[in-house]
Coordinates of C-alpha atoms in Angstrom, one line a residue:
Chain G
X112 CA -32.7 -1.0 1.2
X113 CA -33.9 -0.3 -2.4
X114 CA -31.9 -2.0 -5.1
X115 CA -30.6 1.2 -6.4
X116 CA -29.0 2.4 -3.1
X117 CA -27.4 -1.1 -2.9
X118 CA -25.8 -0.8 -6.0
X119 CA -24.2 2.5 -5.1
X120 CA -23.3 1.5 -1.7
X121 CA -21.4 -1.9 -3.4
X122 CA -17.9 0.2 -3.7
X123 CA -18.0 1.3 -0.4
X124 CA -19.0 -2.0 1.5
X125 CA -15.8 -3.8 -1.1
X126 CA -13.5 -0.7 0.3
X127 CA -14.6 -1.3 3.9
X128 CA -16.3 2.0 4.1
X129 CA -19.8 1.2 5.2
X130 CA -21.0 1.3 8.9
X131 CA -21.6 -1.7 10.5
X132 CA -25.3 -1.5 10.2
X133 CA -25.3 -0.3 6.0
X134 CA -23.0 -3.8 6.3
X135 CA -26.0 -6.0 7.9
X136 CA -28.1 -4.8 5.3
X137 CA -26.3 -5.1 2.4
X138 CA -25.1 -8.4 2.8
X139 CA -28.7 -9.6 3.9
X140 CA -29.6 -8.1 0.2
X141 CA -26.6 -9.7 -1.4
X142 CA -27.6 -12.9 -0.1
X143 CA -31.0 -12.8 -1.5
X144 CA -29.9 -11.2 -5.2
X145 CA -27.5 -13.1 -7.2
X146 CA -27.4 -10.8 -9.6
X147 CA -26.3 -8.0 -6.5
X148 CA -24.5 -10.7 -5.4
X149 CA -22.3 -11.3 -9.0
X150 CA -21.7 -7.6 -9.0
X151 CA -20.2 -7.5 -5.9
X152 CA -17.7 -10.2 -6.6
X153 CA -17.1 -8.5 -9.3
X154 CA -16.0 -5.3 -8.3
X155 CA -14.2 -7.2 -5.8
X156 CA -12.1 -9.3 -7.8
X157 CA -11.5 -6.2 -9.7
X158 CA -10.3 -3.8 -6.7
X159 CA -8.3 -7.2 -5.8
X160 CA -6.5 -7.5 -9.2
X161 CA -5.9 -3.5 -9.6
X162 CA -3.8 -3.9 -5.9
X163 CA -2.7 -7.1 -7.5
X164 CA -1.1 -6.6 -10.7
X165 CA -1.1 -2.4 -11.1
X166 CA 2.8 -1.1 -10.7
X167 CA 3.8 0.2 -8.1
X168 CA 6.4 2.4 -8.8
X169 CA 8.9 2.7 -6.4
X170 CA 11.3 5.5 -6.1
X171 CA 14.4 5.4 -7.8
X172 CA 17.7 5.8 -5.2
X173 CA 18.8 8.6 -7.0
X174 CA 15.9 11.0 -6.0
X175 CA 17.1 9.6 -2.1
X176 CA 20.6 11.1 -2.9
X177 CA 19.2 14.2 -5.1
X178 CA 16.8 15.0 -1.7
X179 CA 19.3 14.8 0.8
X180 CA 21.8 16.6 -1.3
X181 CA 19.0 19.4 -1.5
X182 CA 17.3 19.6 1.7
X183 CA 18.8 22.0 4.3
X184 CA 20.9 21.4 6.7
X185 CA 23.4 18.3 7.4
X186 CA 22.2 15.1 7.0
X187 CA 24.2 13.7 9.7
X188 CA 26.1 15.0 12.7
X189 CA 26.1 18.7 12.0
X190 CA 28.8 20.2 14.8
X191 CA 28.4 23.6 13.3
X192 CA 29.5 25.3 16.9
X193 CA 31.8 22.3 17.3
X194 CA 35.1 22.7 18.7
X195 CA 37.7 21.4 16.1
X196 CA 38.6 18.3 18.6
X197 CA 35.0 16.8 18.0
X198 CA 34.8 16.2 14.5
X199 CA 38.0 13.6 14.6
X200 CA 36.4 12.3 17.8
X201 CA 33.1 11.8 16.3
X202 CA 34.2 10.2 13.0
X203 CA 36.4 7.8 15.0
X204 CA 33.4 6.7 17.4
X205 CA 31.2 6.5 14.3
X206 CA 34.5 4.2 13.0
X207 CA 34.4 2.2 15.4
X208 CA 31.0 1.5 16.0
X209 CA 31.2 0.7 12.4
X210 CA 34.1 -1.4 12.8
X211 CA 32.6 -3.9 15.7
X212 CA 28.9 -3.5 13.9
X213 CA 27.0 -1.6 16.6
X214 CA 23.7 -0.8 15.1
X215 CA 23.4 2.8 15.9
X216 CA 19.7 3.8 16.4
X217 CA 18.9 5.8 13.4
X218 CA 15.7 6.5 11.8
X219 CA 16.0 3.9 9.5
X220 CA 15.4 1.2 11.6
X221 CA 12.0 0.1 11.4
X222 CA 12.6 0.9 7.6
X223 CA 15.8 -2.0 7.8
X224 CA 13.7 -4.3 10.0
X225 CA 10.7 -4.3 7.1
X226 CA 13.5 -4.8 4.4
X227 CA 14.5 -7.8 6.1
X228 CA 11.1 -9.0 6.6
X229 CA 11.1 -8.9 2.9
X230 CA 14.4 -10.4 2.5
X231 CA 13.9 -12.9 4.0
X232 CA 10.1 -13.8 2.1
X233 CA 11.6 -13.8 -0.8
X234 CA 14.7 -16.1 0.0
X235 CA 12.5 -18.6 1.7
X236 CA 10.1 -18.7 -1.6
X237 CA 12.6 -18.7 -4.0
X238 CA 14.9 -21.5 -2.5
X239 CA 13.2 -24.4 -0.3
X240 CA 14.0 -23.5 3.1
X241 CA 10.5 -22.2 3.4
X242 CA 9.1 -23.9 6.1
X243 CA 10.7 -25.9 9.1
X244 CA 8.0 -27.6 10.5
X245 CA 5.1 -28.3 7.5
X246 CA 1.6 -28.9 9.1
X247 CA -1.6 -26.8 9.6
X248 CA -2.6 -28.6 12.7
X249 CA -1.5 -25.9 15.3
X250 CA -1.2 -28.6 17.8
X251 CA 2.0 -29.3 16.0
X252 CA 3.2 -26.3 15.2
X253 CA 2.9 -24.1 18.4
X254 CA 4.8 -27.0 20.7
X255 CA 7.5 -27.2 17.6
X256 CA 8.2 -23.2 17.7
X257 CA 7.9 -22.5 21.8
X258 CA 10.6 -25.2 22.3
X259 CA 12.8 -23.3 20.2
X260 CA 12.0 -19.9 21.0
X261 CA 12.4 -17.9 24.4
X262 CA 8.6 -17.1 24.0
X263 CA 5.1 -18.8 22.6
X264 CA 3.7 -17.1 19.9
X265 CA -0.1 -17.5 18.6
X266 CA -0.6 -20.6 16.0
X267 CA -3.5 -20.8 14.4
X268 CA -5.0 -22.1 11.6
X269 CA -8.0 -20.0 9.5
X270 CA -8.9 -22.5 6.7
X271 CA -12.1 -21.9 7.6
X272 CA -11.7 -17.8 6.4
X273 CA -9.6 -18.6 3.6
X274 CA -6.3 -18.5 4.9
X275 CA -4.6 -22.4 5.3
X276 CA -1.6 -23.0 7.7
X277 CA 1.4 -24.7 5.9
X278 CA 3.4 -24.7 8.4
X279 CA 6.6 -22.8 10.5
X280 CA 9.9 -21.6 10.8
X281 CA 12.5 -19.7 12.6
X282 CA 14.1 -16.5 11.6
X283 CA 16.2 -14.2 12.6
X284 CA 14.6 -10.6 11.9
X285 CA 16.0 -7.2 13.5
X286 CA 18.3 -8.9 15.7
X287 CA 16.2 -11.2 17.7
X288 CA 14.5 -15.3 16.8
X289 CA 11.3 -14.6 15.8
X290 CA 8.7 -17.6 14.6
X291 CA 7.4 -17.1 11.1
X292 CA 3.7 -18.7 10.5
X293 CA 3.4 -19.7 6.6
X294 CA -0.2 -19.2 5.5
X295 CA -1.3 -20.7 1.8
X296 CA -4.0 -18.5 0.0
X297 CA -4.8 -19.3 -3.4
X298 CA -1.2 -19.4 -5.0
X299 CA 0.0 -16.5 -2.4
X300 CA 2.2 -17.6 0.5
X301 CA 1.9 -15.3 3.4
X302 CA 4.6 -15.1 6.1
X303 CA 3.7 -14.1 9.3
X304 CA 6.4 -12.5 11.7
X305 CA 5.9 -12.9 15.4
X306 CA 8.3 -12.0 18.2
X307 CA 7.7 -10.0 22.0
X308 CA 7.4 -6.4 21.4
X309 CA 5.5 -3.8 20.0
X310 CA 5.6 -1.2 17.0
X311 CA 3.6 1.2 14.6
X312 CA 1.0 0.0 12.5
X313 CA 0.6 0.8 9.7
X314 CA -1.0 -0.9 7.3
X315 CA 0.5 0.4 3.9
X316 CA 4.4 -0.2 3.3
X317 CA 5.4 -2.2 0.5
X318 CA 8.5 -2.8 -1.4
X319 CA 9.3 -4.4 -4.9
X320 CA 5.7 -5.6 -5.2
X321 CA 5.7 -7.4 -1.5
X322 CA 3.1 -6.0 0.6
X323 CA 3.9 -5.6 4.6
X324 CA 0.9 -5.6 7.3
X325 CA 2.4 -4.3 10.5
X326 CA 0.1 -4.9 14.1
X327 CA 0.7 -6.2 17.6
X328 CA -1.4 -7.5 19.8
X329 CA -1.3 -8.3 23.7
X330 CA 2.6 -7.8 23.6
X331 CA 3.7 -9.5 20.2
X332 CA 4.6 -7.9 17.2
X333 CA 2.7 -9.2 14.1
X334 CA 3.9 -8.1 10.8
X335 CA 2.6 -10.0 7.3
X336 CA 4.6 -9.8 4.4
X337 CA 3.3 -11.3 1.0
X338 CA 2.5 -10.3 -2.7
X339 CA -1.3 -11.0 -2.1
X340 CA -3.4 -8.0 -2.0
X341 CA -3.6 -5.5 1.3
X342 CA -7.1 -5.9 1.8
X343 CA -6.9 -9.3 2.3
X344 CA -3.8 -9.3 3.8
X345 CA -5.1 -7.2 6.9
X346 CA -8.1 -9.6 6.9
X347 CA -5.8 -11.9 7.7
X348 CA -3.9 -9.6 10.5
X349 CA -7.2 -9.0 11.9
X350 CA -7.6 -12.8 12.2
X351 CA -4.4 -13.1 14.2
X352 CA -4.7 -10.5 16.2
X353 CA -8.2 -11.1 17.1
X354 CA -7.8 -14.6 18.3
X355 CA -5.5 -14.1 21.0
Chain H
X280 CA 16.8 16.4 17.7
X281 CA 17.3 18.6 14.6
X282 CA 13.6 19.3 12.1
X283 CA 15.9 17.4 9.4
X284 CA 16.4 14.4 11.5
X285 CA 12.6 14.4 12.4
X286 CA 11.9 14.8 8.5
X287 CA 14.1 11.5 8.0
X288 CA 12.5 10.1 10.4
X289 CA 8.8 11.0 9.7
X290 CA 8.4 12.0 6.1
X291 CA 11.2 10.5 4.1
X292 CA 10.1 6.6 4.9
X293 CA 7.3 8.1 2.6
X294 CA 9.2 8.5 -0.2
X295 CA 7.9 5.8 -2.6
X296 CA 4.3 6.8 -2.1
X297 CA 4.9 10.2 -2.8
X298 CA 6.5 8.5 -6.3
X299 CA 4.0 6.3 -6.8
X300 CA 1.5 9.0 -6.7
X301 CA 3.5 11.2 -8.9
X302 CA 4.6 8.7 -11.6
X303 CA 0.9 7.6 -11.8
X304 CA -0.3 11.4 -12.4
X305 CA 2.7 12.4 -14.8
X306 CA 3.4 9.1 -16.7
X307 CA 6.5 9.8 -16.4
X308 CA 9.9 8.6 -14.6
X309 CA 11.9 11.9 -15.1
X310 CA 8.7 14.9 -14.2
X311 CA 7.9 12.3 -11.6
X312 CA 11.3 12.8 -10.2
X313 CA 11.3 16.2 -10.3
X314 CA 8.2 16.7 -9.1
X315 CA 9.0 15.0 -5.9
X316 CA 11.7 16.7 -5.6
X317 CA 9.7 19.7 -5.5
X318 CA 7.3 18.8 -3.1
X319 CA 9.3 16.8 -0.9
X320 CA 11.3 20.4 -0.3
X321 CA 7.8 22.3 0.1
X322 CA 7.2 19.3 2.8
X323 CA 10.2 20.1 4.2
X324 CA 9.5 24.2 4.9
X325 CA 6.2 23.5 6.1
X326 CA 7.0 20.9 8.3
X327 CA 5.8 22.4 11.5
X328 CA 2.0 22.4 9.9
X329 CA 2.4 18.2 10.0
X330 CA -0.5 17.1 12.6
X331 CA -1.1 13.5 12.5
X332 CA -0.3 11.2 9.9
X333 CA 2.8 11.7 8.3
X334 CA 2.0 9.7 4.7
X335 CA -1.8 11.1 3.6
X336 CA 0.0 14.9 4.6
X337 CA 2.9 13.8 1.9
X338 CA 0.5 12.9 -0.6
X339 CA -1.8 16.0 -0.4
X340 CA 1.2 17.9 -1.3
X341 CA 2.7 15.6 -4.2
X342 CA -0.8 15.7 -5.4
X343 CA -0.6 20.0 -5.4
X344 CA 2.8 19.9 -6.5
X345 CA 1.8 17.5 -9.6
X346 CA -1.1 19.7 -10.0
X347 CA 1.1 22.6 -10.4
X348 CA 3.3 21.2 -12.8
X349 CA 0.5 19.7 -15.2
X350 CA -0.9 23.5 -14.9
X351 CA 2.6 24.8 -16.1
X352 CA 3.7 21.7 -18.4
X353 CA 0.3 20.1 -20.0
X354 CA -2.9 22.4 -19.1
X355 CA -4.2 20.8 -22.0
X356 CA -4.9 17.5 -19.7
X357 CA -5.8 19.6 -16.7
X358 CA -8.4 21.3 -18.9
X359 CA -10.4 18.3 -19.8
X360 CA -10.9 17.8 -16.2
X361 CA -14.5 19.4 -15.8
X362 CA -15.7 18.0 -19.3
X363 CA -15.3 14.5 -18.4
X364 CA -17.0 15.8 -14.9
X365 CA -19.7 16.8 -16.6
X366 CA -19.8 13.9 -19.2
X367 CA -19.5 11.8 -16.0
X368 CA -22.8 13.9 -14.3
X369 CA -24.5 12.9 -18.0
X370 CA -23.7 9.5 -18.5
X371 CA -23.3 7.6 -15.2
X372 CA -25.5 4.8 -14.6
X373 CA -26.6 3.6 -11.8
X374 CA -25.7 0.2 -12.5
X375 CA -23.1 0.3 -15.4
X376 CA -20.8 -2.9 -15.9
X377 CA -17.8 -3.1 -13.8
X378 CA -17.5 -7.0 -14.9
X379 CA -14.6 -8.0 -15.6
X380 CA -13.2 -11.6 -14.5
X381 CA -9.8 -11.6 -12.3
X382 CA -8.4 -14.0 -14.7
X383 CA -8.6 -11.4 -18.2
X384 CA -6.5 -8.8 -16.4
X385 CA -3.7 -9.0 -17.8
X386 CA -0.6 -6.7 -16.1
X387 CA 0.5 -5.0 -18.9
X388 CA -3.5 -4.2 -20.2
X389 CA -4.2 -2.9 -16.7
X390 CA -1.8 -0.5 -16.7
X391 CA -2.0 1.0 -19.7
X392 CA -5.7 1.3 -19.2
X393 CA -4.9 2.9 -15.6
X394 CA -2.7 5.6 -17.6
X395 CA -5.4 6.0 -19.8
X396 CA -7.9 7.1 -17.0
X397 CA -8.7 10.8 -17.3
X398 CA -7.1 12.4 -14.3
X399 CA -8.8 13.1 -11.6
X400 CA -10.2 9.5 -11.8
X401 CA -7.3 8.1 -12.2
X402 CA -5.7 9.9 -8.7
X403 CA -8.7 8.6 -6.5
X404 CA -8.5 5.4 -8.0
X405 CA -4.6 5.5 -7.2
X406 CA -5.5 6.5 -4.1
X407 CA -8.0 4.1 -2.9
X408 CA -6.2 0.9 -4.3
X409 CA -2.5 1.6 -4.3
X410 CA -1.8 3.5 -1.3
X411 CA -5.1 2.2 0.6
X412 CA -6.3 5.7 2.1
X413 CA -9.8 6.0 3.6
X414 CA -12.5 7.4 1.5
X415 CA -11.8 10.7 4.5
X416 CA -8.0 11.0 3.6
X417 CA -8.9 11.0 -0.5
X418 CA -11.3 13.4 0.1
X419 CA -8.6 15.5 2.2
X420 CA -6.0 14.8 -0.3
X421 CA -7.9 15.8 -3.8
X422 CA -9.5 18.6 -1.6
X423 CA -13.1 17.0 -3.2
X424 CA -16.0 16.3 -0.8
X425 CA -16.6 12.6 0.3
X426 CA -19.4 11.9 -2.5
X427 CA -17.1 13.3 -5.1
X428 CA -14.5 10.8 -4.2
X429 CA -16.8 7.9 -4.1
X430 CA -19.1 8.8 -7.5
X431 CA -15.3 8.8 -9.2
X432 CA -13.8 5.4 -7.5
X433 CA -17.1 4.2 -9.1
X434 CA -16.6 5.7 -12.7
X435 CA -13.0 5.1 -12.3
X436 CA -13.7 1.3 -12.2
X437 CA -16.3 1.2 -14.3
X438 CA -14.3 3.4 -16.8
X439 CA -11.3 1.1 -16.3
X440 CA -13.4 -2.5 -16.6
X441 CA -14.5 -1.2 -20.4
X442 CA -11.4 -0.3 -21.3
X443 CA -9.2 -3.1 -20.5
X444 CA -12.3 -5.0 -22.0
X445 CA -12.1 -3.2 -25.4
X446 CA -8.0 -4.0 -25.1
X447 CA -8.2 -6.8 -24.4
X448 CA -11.0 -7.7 -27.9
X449 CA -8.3 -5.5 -29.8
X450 CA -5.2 -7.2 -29.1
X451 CA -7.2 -10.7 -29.9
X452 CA -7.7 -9.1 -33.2
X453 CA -4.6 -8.0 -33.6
X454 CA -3.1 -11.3 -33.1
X455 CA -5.7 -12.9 -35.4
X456 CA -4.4 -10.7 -38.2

């Protein structure tokens, strides 16, 4: 590869867009040219601190209300060819579902579920309940959370990659136990949510500046949520997901 | 199920993308709004044309919508567009400096110099590092082909590594007055 095509190929190998042969290359290049090799860390730190520190501007809950107040059609139960008994009917099921606290299915769900993956980030970083069992020897860990859970999820530690266990705890998330994994990188904490079950993935929510790497692998639902950047937060999921 | 409950379901989750987009290319809280607003109804009656991923679909039409408004409300910025093309085609190195440490970039500098990014470098760039689409879905989305987005994530970073630079040197002066 001439130096000039590994310069131009740098952004695409830092945004993960480069076959896995242009890859072999490259870095077989980049280890032989510091200079190559400075620019690359470069641009990554920079990609790194744009995902890192740019705004992310959420949207305000007034557009929410101004949308559905716009869109056509009813937002929820709609009995335009109703009979007149079924309205009453329905508004005192929807009572009392309300009333006992039966979570009706409703599209916000998944949407709920991630906001309390969130929720529940932030509370265990801002007070000190953030982990329950502090170790990164996943000897310790993985006995500590599969007595306590009706399942065994995957410990693991990936000091080696960058990615330091600091331990566990338990959660409840979308009304189930689920065992959180704490993973220390740089000054970012990283929770890891793992219970039985499986779900989109998607690699790209985020709320208030939190960052949320949904995947699943061999029947458990893995789902990351952290401030640290996505690319290296779905290096991570691809470490967990991988070693099972 | 009714097409409104789908479009809860599917398109609406996608709600702070399509803002994030659109407050990005208007600089602005209130057009960003509107624009939305906007698009998320054109989503809405072209529903049925959805294939595949709801999110990168979303954002093609935010991006048009925002587009549409610039042309209406400030065609002076949507006219500098092929200049600084052009300019781009002129001056682009093929090995300017994208340095920049981690540690100068400060929050407030990086935005403003984001902000500051002509247009259409400034979308890809948006793209690419805040919504984390494939090279394929930004080249989908800004209706540009494949090497167009790439030569502009590269002048969009290299563009934005000088300027928070020279902000950076100008508020040190500043402070030194």
């Amino acid at each position: 590869m001439k130096p000039e095509e590994a310069a131009r190929l740098l952004h695409a190998y830092v945004d993960r867009e480069l076959d896995a042969a242009k890859s072999l290359e490259l870095e077989a290049q980049l280890a032989a040219d510091p200079a190559l090799r400075e620019r690359f860390e470069r641009l990554r730190d920079l990609s790194a601190g744009i995902r890192e520190k740019a705004d992310y501007h959420a949207a305000p809950s007034s557009l929410a209300a101004r949308l559905s107040a716009a869109l056509p059609g009813a937002a929820s139960i709609a009995p335009r060819r109703a009979t007149r008994w079924i309205l009453p009917v329905a508004a005192a099921a929807l009572a009392a579902a309300l009333a006992v606290g039966i979570a009706l299915v409703r599209p916000g769900d998944e949407d709920a579920l991630l906001r309390e993956m969130v929720a529940s980030h932030v509370r265990s970083t801002l007070g000190n309940r953030l982990i329950d069992v502090a170790s990164s020897d996943q000897h310790t860990v993985k006995p500590w959370l599969s007595a306590r859970l009706p399942f065994s999820p995957p410990v693991a530690d990936f000091s080696q990659e960058g990615f330091e266990l600091a331990g566990a705890r338990l959660d409840y998330v979308g009304g189930h136990p689920v065992a959180v994994l704490v993973y220390k990188r740089r000054q970012h904490l990283i929770d890891a949510f793992i219970w039985p079950g499986s779900g989109p993935r998607d690699s790209a929510y985020s709320r208030d500046g939190f960052n949320v790497e949904r995947s699943s692998a061999e029947g458990m639902r893995i789902c990351l949520v952290s401030d640290l950047n996505r690319n290296e937060l779905s290096d991570l999921a691809r470490l967990l997901t991988a070693r099972r | 199920m009714t097409d409104r409950r789908r479009f809860e379901q599917q398109v609406l989750p996608h709600i702070d993308a399509a803002f994030n987009l659109a407050r990005w290319l208007t600089r602005n809280d209130h057009d960003a709004e509107d624009v939305v607003q906007d698009a998320m109804l054109r989503a809405y009656r072209h529903f049925e044309g959805l294939r595949g991923e709801a999110r990168p679909w979303l954002l093609a039409i935010v991006r048009n919508a925002c587009f549409s408004w610039m042309q209406r409300n400030r065609p002076a910025e949507l006219a500098a567009g092929p200049d600084a093309e052009a300019a781009e085609a002129a001056t682009a190195p093929a090995d300017g400096p994208e340095a920049l440490l981690a540690r100068e970039l400060d929050r407030r500098m990086l935005n403003e110099a984001i902000a500051a990014l002509p247009l259409q470098f400034r979308e890809v760039l948006i793209l690419r590092e805040l919504e984390d689409l494939s090279y394929r879905e930004i080249a989908r989305i800004a209706n540009v082909p494949i090497g167009t987005v790439m030569s502009r994530l590269a002048r969009a970073r290299r563009l934005l590594a000088e300027s928070v630079r020279v902000i950076a040197v100008a508020s040190r002066l500043q402070t030194e007055k």
